[in-house]
mmCIF file of C-alpha atoms and ligand atoms in Angstrom:
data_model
loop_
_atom_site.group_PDB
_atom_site.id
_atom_site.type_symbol
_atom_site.label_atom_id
_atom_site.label_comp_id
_atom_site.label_asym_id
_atom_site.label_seq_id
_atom_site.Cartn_x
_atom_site.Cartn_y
_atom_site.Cartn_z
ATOM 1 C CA UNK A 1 228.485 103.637 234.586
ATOM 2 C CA UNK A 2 230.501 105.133 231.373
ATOM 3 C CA UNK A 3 230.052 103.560 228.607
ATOM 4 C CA UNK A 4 233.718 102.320 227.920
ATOM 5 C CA UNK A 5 233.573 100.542 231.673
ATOM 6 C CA UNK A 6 230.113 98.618 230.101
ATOM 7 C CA UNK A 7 231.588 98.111 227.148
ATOM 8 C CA UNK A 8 234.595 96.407 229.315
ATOM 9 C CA UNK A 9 232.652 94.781 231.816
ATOM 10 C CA UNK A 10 230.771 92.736 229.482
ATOM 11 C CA UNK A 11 233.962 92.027 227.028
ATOM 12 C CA UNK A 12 235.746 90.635 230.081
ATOM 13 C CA UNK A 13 232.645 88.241 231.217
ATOM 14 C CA UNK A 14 232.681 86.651 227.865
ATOM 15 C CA UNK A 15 234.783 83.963 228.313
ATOM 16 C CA UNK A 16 237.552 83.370 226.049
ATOM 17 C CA UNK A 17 241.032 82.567 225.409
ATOM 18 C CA UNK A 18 243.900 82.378 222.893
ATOM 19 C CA UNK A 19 241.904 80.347 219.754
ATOM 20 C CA UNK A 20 238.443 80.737 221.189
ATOM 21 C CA UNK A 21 237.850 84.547 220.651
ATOM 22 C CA UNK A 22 234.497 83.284 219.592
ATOM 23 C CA UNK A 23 232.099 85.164 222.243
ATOM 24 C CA UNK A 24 233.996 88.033 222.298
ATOM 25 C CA UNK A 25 234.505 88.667 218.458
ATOM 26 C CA UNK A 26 230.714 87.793 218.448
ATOM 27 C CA UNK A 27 229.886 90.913 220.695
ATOM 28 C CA UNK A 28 232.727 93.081 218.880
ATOM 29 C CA UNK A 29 231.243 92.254 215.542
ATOM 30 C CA UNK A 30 227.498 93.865 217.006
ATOM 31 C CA UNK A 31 229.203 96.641 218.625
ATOM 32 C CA UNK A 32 231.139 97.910 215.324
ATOM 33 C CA UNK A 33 227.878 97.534 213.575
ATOM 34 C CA UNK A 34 226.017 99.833 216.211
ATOM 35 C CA UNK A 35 229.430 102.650 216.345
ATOM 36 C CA UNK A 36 228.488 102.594 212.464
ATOM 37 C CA UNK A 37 231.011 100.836 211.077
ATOM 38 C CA UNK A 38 231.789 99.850 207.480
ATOM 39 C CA UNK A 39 233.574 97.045 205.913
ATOM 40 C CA UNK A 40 233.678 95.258 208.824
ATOM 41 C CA UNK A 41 234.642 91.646 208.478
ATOM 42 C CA UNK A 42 236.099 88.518 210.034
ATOM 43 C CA UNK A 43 238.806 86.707 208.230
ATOM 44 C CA UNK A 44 239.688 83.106 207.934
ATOM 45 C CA UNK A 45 242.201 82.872 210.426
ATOM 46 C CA UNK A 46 240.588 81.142 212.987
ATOM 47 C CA UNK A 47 240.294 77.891 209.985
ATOM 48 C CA UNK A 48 244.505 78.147 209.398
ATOM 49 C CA UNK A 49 244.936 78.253 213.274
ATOM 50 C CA UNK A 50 242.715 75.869 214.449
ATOM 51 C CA UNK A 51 240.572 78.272 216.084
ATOM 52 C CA UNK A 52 237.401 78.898 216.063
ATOM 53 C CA UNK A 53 237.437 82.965 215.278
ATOM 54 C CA UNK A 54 239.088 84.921 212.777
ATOM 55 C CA UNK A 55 240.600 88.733 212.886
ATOM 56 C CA UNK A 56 237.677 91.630 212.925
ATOM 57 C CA UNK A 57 238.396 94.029 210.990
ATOM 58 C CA UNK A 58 236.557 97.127 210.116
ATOM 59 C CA UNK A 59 237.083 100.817 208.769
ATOM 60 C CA UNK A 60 235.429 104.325 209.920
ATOM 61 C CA UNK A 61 235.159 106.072 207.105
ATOM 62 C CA UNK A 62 236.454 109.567 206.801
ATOM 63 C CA UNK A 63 235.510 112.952 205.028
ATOM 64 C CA UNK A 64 239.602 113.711 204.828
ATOM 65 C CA UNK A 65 242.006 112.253 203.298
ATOM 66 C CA UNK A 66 244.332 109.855 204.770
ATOM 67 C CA UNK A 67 243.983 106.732 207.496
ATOM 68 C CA UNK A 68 244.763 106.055 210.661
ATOM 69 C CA UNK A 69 244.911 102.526 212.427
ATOM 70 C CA UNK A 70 244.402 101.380 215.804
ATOM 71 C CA UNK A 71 244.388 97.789 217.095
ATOM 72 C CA UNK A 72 244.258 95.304 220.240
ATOM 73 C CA UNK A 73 243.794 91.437 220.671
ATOM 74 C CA UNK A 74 240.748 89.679 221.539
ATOM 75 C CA UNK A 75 242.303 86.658 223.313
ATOM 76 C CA UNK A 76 243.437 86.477 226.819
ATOM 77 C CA UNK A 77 246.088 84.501 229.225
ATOM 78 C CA UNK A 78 244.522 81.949 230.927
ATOM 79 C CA UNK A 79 242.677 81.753 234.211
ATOM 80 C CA UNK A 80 240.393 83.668 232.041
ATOM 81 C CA UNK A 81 237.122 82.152 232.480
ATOM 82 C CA UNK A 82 234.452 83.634 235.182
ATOM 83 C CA UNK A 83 235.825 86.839 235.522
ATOM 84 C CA UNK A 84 233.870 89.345 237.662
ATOM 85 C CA UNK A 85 235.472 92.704 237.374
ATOM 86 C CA UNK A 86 234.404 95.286 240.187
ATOM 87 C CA UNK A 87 235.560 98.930 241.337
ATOM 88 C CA UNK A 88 236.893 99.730 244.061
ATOM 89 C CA UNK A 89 237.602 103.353 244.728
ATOM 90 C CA UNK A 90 240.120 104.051 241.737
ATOM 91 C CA UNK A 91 240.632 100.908 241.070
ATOM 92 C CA UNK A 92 238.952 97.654 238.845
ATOM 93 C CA UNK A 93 239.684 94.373 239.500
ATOM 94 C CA UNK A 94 238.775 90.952 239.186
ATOM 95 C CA UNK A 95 236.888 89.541 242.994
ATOM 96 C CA UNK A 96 237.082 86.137 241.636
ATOM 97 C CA UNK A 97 240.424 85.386 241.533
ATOM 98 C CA UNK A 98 241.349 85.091 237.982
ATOM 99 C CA UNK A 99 243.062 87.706 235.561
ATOM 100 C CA UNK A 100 240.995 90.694 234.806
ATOM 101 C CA UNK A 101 241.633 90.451 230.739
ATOM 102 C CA UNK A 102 242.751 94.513 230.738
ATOM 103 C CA UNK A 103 245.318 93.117 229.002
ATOM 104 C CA UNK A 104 243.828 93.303 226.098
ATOM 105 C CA UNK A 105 240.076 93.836 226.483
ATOM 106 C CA UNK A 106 241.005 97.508 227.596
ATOM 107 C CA UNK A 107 242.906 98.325 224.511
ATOM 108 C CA UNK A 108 239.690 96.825 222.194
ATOM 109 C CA UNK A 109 237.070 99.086 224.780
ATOM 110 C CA UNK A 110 239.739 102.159 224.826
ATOM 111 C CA UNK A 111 239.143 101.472 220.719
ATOM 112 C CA UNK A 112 235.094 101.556 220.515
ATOM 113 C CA UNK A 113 235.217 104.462 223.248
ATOM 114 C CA UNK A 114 237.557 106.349 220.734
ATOM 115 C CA UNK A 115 235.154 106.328 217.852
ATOM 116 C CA UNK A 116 232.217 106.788 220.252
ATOM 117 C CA UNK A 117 233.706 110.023 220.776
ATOM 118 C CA UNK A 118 234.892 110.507 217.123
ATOM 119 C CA UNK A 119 231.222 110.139 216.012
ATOM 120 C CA UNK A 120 230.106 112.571 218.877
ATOM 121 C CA UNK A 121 232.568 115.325 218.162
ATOM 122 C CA UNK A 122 231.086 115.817 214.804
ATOM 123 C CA UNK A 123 234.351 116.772 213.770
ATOM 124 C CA UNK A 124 235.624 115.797 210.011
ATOM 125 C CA UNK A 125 238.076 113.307 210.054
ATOM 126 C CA UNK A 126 240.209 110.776 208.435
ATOM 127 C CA UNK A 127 239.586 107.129 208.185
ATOM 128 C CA UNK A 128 239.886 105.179 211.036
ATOM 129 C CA UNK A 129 240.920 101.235 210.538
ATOM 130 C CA UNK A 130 240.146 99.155 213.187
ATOM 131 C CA UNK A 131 241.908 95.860 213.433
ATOM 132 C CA UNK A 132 240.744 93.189 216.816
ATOM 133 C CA UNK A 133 243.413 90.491 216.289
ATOM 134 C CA UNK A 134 243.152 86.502 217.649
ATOM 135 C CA UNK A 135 245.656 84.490 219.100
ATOM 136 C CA UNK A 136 248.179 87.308 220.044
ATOM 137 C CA UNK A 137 249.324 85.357 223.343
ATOM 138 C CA UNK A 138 250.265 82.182 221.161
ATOM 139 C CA UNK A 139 253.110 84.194 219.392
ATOM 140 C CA UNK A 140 250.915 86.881 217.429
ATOM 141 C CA UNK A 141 249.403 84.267 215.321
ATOM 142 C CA UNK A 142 245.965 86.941 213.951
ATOM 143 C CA UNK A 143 248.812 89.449 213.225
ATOM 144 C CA UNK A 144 250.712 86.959 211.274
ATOM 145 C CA UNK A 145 247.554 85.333 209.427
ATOM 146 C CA UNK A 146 245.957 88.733 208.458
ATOM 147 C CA UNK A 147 246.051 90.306 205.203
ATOM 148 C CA UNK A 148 247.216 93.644 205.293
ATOM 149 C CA UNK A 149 246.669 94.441 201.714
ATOM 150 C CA UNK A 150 243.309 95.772 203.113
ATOM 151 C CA UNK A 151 245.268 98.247 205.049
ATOM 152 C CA UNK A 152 245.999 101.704 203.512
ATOM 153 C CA UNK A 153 246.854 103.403 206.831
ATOM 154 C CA UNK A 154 250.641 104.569 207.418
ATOM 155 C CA UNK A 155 250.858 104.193 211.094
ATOM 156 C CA UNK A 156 248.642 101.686 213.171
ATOM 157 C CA UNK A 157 249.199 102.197 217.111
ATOM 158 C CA UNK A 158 248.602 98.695 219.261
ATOM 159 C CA UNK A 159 246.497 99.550 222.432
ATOM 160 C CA UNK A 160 248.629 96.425 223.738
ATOM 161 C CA UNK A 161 250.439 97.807 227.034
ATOM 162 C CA UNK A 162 250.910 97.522 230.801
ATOM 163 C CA UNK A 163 251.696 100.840 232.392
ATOM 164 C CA UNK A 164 250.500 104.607 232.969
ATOM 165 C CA UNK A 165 248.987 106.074 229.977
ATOM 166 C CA UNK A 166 251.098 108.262 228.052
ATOM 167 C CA UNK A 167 253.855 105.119 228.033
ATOM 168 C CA UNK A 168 254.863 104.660 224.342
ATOM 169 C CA UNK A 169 256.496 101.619 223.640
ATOM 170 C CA UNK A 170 258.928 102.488 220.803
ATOM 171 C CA UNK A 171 261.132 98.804 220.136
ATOM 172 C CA UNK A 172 260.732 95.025 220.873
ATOM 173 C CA UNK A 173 263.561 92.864 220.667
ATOM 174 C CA UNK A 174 264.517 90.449 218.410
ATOM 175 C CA UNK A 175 264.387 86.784 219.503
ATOM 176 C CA UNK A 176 265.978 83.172 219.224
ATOM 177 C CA UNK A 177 265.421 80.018 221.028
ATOM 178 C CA UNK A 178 268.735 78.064 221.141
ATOM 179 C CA UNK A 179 269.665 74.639 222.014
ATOM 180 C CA UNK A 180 272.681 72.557 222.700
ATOM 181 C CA UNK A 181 272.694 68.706 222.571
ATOM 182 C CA UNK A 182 275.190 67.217 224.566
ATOM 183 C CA UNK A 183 276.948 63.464 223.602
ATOM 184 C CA UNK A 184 278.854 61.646 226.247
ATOM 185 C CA UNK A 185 279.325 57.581 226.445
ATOM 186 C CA UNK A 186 277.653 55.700 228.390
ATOM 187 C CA UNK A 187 278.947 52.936 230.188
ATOM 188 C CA UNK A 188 277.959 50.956 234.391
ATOM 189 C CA UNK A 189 278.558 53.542 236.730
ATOM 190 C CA UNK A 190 279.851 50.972 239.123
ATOM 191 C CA UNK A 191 281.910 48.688 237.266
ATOM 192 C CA UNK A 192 283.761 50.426 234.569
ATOM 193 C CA UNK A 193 282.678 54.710 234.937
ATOM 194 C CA UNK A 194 286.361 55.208 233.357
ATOM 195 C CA UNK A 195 285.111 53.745 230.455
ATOM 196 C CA UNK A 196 282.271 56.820 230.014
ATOM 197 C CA UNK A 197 281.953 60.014 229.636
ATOM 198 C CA UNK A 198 279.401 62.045 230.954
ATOM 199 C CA UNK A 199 276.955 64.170 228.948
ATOM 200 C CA UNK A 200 275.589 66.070 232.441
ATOM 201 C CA UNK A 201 279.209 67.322 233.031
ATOM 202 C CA UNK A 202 279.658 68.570 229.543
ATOM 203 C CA UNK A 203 276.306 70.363 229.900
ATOM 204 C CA UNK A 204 277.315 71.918 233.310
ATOM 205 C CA UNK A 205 280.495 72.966 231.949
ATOM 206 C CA UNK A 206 279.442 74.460 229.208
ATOM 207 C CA UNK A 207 276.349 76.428 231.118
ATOM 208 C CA UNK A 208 278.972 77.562 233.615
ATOM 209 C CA UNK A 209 281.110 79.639 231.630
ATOM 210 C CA UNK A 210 278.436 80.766 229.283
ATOM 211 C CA UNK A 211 277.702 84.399 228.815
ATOM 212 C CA UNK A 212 274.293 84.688 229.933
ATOM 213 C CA UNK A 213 271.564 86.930 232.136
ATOM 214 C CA UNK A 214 271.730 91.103 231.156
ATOM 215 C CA UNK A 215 274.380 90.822 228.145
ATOM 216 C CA UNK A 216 274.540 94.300 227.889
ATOM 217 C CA UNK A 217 272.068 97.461 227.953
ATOM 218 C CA UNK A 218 269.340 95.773 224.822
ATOM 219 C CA UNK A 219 270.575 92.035 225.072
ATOM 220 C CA UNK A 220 269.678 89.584 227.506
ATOM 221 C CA UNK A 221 270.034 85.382 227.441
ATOM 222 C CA UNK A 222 268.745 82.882 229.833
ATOM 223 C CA UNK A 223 268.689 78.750 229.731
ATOM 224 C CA UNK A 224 266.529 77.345 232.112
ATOM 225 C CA UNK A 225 266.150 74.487 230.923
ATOM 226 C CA UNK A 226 268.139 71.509 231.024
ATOM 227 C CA UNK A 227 267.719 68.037 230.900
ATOM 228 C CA UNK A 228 270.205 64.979 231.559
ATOM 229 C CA UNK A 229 270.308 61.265 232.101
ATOM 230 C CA UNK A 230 267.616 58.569 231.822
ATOM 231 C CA UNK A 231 266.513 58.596 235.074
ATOM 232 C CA UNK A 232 268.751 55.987 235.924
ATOM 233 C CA UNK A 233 271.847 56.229 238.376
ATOM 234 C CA UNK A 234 274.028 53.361 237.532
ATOM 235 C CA UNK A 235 275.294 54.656 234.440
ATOM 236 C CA UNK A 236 277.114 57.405 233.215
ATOM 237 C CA UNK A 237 275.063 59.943 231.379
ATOM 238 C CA UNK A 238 275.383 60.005 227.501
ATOM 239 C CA UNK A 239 272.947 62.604 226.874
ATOM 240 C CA UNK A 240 272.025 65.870 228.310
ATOM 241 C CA UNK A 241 270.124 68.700 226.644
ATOM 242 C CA UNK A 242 270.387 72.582 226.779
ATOM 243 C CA UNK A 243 267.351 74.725 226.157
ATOM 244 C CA UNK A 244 266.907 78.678 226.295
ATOM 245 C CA UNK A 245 266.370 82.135 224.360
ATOM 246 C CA UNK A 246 268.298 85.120 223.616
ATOM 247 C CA UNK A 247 266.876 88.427 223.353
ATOM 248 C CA UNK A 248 268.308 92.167 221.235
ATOM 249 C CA UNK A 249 266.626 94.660 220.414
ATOM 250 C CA UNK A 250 270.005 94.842 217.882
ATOM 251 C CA UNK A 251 269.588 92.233 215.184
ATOM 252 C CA UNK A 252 273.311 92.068 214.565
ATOM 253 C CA UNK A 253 273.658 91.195 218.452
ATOM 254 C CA UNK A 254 271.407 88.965 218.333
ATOM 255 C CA UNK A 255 273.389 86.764 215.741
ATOM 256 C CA UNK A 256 276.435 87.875 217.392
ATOM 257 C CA UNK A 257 275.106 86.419 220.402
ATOM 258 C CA UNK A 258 274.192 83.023 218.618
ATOM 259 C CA UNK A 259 277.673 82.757 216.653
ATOM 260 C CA UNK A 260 278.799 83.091 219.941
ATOM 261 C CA UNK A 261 276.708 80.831 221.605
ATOM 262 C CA UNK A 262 277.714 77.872 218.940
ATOM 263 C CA UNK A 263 281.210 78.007 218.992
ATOM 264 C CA UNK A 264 281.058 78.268 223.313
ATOM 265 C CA UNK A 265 279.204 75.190 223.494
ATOM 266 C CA UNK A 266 281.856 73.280 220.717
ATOM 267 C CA UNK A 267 284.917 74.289 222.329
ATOM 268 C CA UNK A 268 283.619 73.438 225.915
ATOM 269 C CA UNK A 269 282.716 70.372 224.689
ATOM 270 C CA UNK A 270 286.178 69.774 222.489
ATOM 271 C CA UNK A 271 287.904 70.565 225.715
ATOM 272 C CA UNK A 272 286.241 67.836 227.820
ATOM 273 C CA UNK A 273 285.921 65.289 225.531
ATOM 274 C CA UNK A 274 281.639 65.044 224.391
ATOM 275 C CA UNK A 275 280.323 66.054 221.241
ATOM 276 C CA UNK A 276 277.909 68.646 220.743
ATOM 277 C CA UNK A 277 274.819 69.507 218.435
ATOM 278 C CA UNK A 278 273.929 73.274 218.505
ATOM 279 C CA UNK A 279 270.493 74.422 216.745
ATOM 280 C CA UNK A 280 268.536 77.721 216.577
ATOM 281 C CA UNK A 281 265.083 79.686 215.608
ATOM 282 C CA UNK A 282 264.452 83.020 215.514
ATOM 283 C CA UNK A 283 261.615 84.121 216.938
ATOM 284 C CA UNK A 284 259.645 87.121 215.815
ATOM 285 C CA UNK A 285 261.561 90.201 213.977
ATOM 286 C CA UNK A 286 261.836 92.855 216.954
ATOM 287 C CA UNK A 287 261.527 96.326 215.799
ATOM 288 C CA UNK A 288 262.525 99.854 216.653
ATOM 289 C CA UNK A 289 260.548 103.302 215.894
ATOM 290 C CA UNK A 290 262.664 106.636 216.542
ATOM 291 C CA UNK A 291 261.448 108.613 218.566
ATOM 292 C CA UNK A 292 261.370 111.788 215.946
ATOM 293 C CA UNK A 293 258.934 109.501 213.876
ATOM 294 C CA UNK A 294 255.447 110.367 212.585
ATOM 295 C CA UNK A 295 253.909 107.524 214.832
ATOM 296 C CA UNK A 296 255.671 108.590 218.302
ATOM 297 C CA UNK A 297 255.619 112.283 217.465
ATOM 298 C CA UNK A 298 251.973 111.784 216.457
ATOM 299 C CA UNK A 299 251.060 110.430 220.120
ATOM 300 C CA UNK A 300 253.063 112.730 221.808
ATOM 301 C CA UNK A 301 251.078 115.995 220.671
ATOM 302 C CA UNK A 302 248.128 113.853 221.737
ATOM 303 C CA UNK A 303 249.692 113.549 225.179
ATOM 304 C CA UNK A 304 250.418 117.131 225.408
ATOM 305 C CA UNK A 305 246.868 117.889 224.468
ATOM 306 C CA UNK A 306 245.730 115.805 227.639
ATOM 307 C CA UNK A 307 248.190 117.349 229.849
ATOM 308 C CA UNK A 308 249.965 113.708 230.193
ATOM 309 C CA UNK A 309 253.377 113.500 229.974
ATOM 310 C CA UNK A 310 254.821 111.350 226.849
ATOM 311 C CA UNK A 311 257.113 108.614 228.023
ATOM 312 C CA UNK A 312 258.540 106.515 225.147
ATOM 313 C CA UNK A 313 260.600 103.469 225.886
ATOM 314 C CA UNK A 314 261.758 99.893 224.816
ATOM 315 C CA UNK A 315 259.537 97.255 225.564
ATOM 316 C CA UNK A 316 261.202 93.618 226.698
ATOM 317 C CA UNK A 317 258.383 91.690 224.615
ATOM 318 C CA UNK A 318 256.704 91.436 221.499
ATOM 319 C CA UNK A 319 253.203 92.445 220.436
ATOM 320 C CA UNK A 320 251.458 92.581 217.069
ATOM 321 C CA UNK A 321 253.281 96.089 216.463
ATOM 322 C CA UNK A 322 256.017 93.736 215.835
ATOM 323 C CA UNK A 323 254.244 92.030 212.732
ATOM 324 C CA UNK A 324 252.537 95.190 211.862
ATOM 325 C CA UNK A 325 256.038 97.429 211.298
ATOM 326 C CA UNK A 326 256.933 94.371 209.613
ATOM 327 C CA UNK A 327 254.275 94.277 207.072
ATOM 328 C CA UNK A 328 255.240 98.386 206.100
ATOM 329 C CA UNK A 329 252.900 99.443 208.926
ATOM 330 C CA UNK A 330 254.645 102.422 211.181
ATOM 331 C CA UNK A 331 253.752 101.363 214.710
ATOM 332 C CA UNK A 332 254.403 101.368 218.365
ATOM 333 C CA UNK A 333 252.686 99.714 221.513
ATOM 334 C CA UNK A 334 250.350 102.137 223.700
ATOM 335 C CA UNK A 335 249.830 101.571 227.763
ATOM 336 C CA UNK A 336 246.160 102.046 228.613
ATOM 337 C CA UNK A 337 246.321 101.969 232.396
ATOM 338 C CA UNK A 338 246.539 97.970 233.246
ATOM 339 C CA UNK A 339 248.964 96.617 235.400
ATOM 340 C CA UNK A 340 250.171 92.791 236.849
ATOM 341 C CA UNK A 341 248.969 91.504 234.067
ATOM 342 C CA UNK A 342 249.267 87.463 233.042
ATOM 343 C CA UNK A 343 248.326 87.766 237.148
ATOM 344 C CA UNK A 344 245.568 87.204 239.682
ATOM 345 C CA UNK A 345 246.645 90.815 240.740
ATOM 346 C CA UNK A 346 245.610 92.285 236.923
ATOM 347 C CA UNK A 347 244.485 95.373 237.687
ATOM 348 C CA UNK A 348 243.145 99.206 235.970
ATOM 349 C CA UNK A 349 243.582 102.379 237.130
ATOM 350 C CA UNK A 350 239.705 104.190 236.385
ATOM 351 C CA UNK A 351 240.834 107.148 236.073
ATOM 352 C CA UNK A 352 243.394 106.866 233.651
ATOM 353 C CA UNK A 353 241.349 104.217 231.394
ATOM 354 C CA UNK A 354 238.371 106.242 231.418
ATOM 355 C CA UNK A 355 240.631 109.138 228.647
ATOM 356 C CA UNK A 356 242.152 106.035 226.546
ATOM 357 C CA UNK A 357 239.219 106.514 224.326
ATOM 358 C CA UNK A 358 240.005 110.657 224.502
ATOM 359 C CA UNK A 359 243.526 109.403 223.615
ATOM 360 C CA UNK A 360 242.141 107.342 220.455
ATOM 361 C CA UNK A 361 239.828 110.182 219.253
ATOM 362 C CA UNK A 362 242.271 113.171 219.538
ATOM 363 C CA UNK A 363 244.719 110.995 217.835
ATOM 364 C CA UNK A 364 242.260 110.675 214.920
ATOM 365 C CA UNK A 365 241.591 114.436 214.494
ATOM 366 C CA UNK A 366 245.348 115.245 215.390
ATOM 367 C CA UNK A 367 246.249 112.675 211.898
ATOM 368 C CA UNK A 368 243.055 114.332 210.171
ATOM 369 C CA UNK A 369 244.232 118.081 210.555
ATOM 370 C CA UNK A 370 247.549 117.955 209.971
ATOM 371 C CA UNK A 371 248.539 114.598 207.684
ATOM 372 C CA UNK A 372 251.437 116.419 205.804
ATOM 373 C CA UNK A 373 253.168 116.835 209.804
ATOM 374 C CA UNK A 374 252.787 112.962 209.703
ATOM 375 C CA UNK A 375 253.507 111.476 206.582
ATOM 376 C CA UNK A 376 255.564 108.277 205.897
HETATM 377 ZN ZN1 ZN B 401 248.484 91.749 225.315
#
């Protein structure tokens, strides 16, 4: 069996999820020690989150100048627990009816196969950062936590994709959850319903005529939530709630959107007579790499190199790319070859995940040679 499926089998057997990283950070922290690894470290993040493992971070070092970063997440959906991943043919899955944890165990064993074959090629190189994050699945909480003043890399690509290798995922949207409180007056249905006014109308009026689904080619909305009454049917409802999310990968839409949003649910509310409370969050920042940047055009000689064809594209989600562009970090989302995940049916195509390490290495040397092509 090659190495990277070993390496995968046994990541995916550890059982773990989304703040209890513990066995699998355990084996990652053994394997970066055995690749040769320096500086490698596990922060405090698993204290602030109430986990019980922090962010592993290590470095390669390099004989050239320059850095280069590469990352994945160590947690997993869940129905995580007693995987037992097999082949079939061209194909690995999981025989025992839970997810297979590709997504993102493949991204961390595409990683370790990449400076496996880094180390073998004997080739100089840059330095390679290595960052295996926590928590990603409970809204990119190791990404958020970890302190990238230990960074000194430029670009940082997250092995963090469904899809066909050679997919580059090149934007995330911005998000927002938004809410609308409705206020009617309650009063005995039977007796004296003139007397109320009813805050599951209001909310069905206002839902109604709201602007909502595909807004337009980058925007989407959806409320699918919503919550009326006290359970009782004898009186007239004075309260009804609203709940959903809004998605751009334009920010200015996005608060377009929510202006928009507010002032719907007022005036359909003025207009039949309940009072309305509107409130927001924004989610994560979204973010968007051109497609003439170092980071994509970086990838995309890599591609061409493997005879794959580069596909970038916007992804409808976030990742830790998001939090790493934030934090000055150039970076876009890589697919290595799972699909269906978050499913039963999570499954990897072998032949395609057995080049993601290929993909990491040739990335490495591609920065290394030519760093003034790719400079930020
Ligand atoms: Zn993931």
């Amino acid at each position: 069996m090659e190495k990277i499926v070993s390496d995968f089998f046994e990541l995916v057997k550890a059982d773990a999820i989304s703040f209890d990283e513990r066995k699998v950070a355990d084996i990652l922290l053994r394997k970066l020690e055995e690749l040769g690894c320096a500086d490698i470290s596990e922060d405090d993040t698993g204290s602030r989150i109430q986990g019980n493992t922090g962010n592993v971070f290590a470095r390669v070092p390099g004989q050239l100048p320059g850095a280069i970063m590469f990352s994945a997440h160590m947690d997993r959906m869940p129905n995580g627990f007693g995987i037992d991943p097999v082949i079939e043919g061209n194909v690995i899955s999981s025989k025992s009816g839970t997810i297979l944890a590709a997504d993102d165990l493949g991204g961390v064993a595409a990683i370790l196969d990449g400076i496996r074959k880094l180390k073998e090629s004997g080739k100089p190189h840059c330095t390679v950062e290595i960052l295996f994050t926590v928590s990603e699945e409970k809204g990119l909480l190791g990404s958020l936590n970890f302190d990238y003043s230990k960074i000194s890399s430029k670009i940082a690509y997250a092995l963090d994709s469904p899809g066909h290798i050679g997919r580059i995922l090149t934007s995330s949207p911005h998000s927002a959850k938004l809410s609308c409180e409705v206020f009617g007056k309650a009063a005995h249905a039977g007796s004296e319903p003139e007397n109320g006014k009813s805050a599951a109308v209001g909310a069905a009026k206002i839902l109604a005529t709201l602007r909502e689904g595909r807004l337009d080619e980058e925007s989407t909305a959806n409320f699918p939530i919503v919550q009326a009454g006290s359970g009782a049917t004898n009186v007239v409802c004075d309260h009804a709630v609203i709940n959903g999310e809004a998605r751009s990968r334009d920010a200015q839409k996005l608060s377009d959107y929510i202006q928009y949003f507010e002032e719907h649910c007022r005036k359909t509310a003025e207009e039949f007579g309940v009072r309305v409370e509107t409130s927001w969050k924004k989610g994560t920042p979204g973010f968007s790499v051109p497609h003439d940047s170092a980071s994509v055009r970086l990838i995309s000689k890599v591609f061409e190199q493997m005879g794959v064809t580069p596909c970038p594209e916007p992804s409808g989600g976030g990742m830790d790319a998001n939090r790493f562009n934030m934090n000055g970090l150039q970076s876009v989302g890589l697919a290595t070859a799972y699909f269906d995940n978050h499913t039963s049916n999570e499954h990897v195509l072998l032949d395609e995940f057995l080049r993601t390490g290929e993909m990491v290495c040739l990335a490495v040397l591609e920065y290394s040679q030519n760093p003034e092509k790719y400079n930020i």
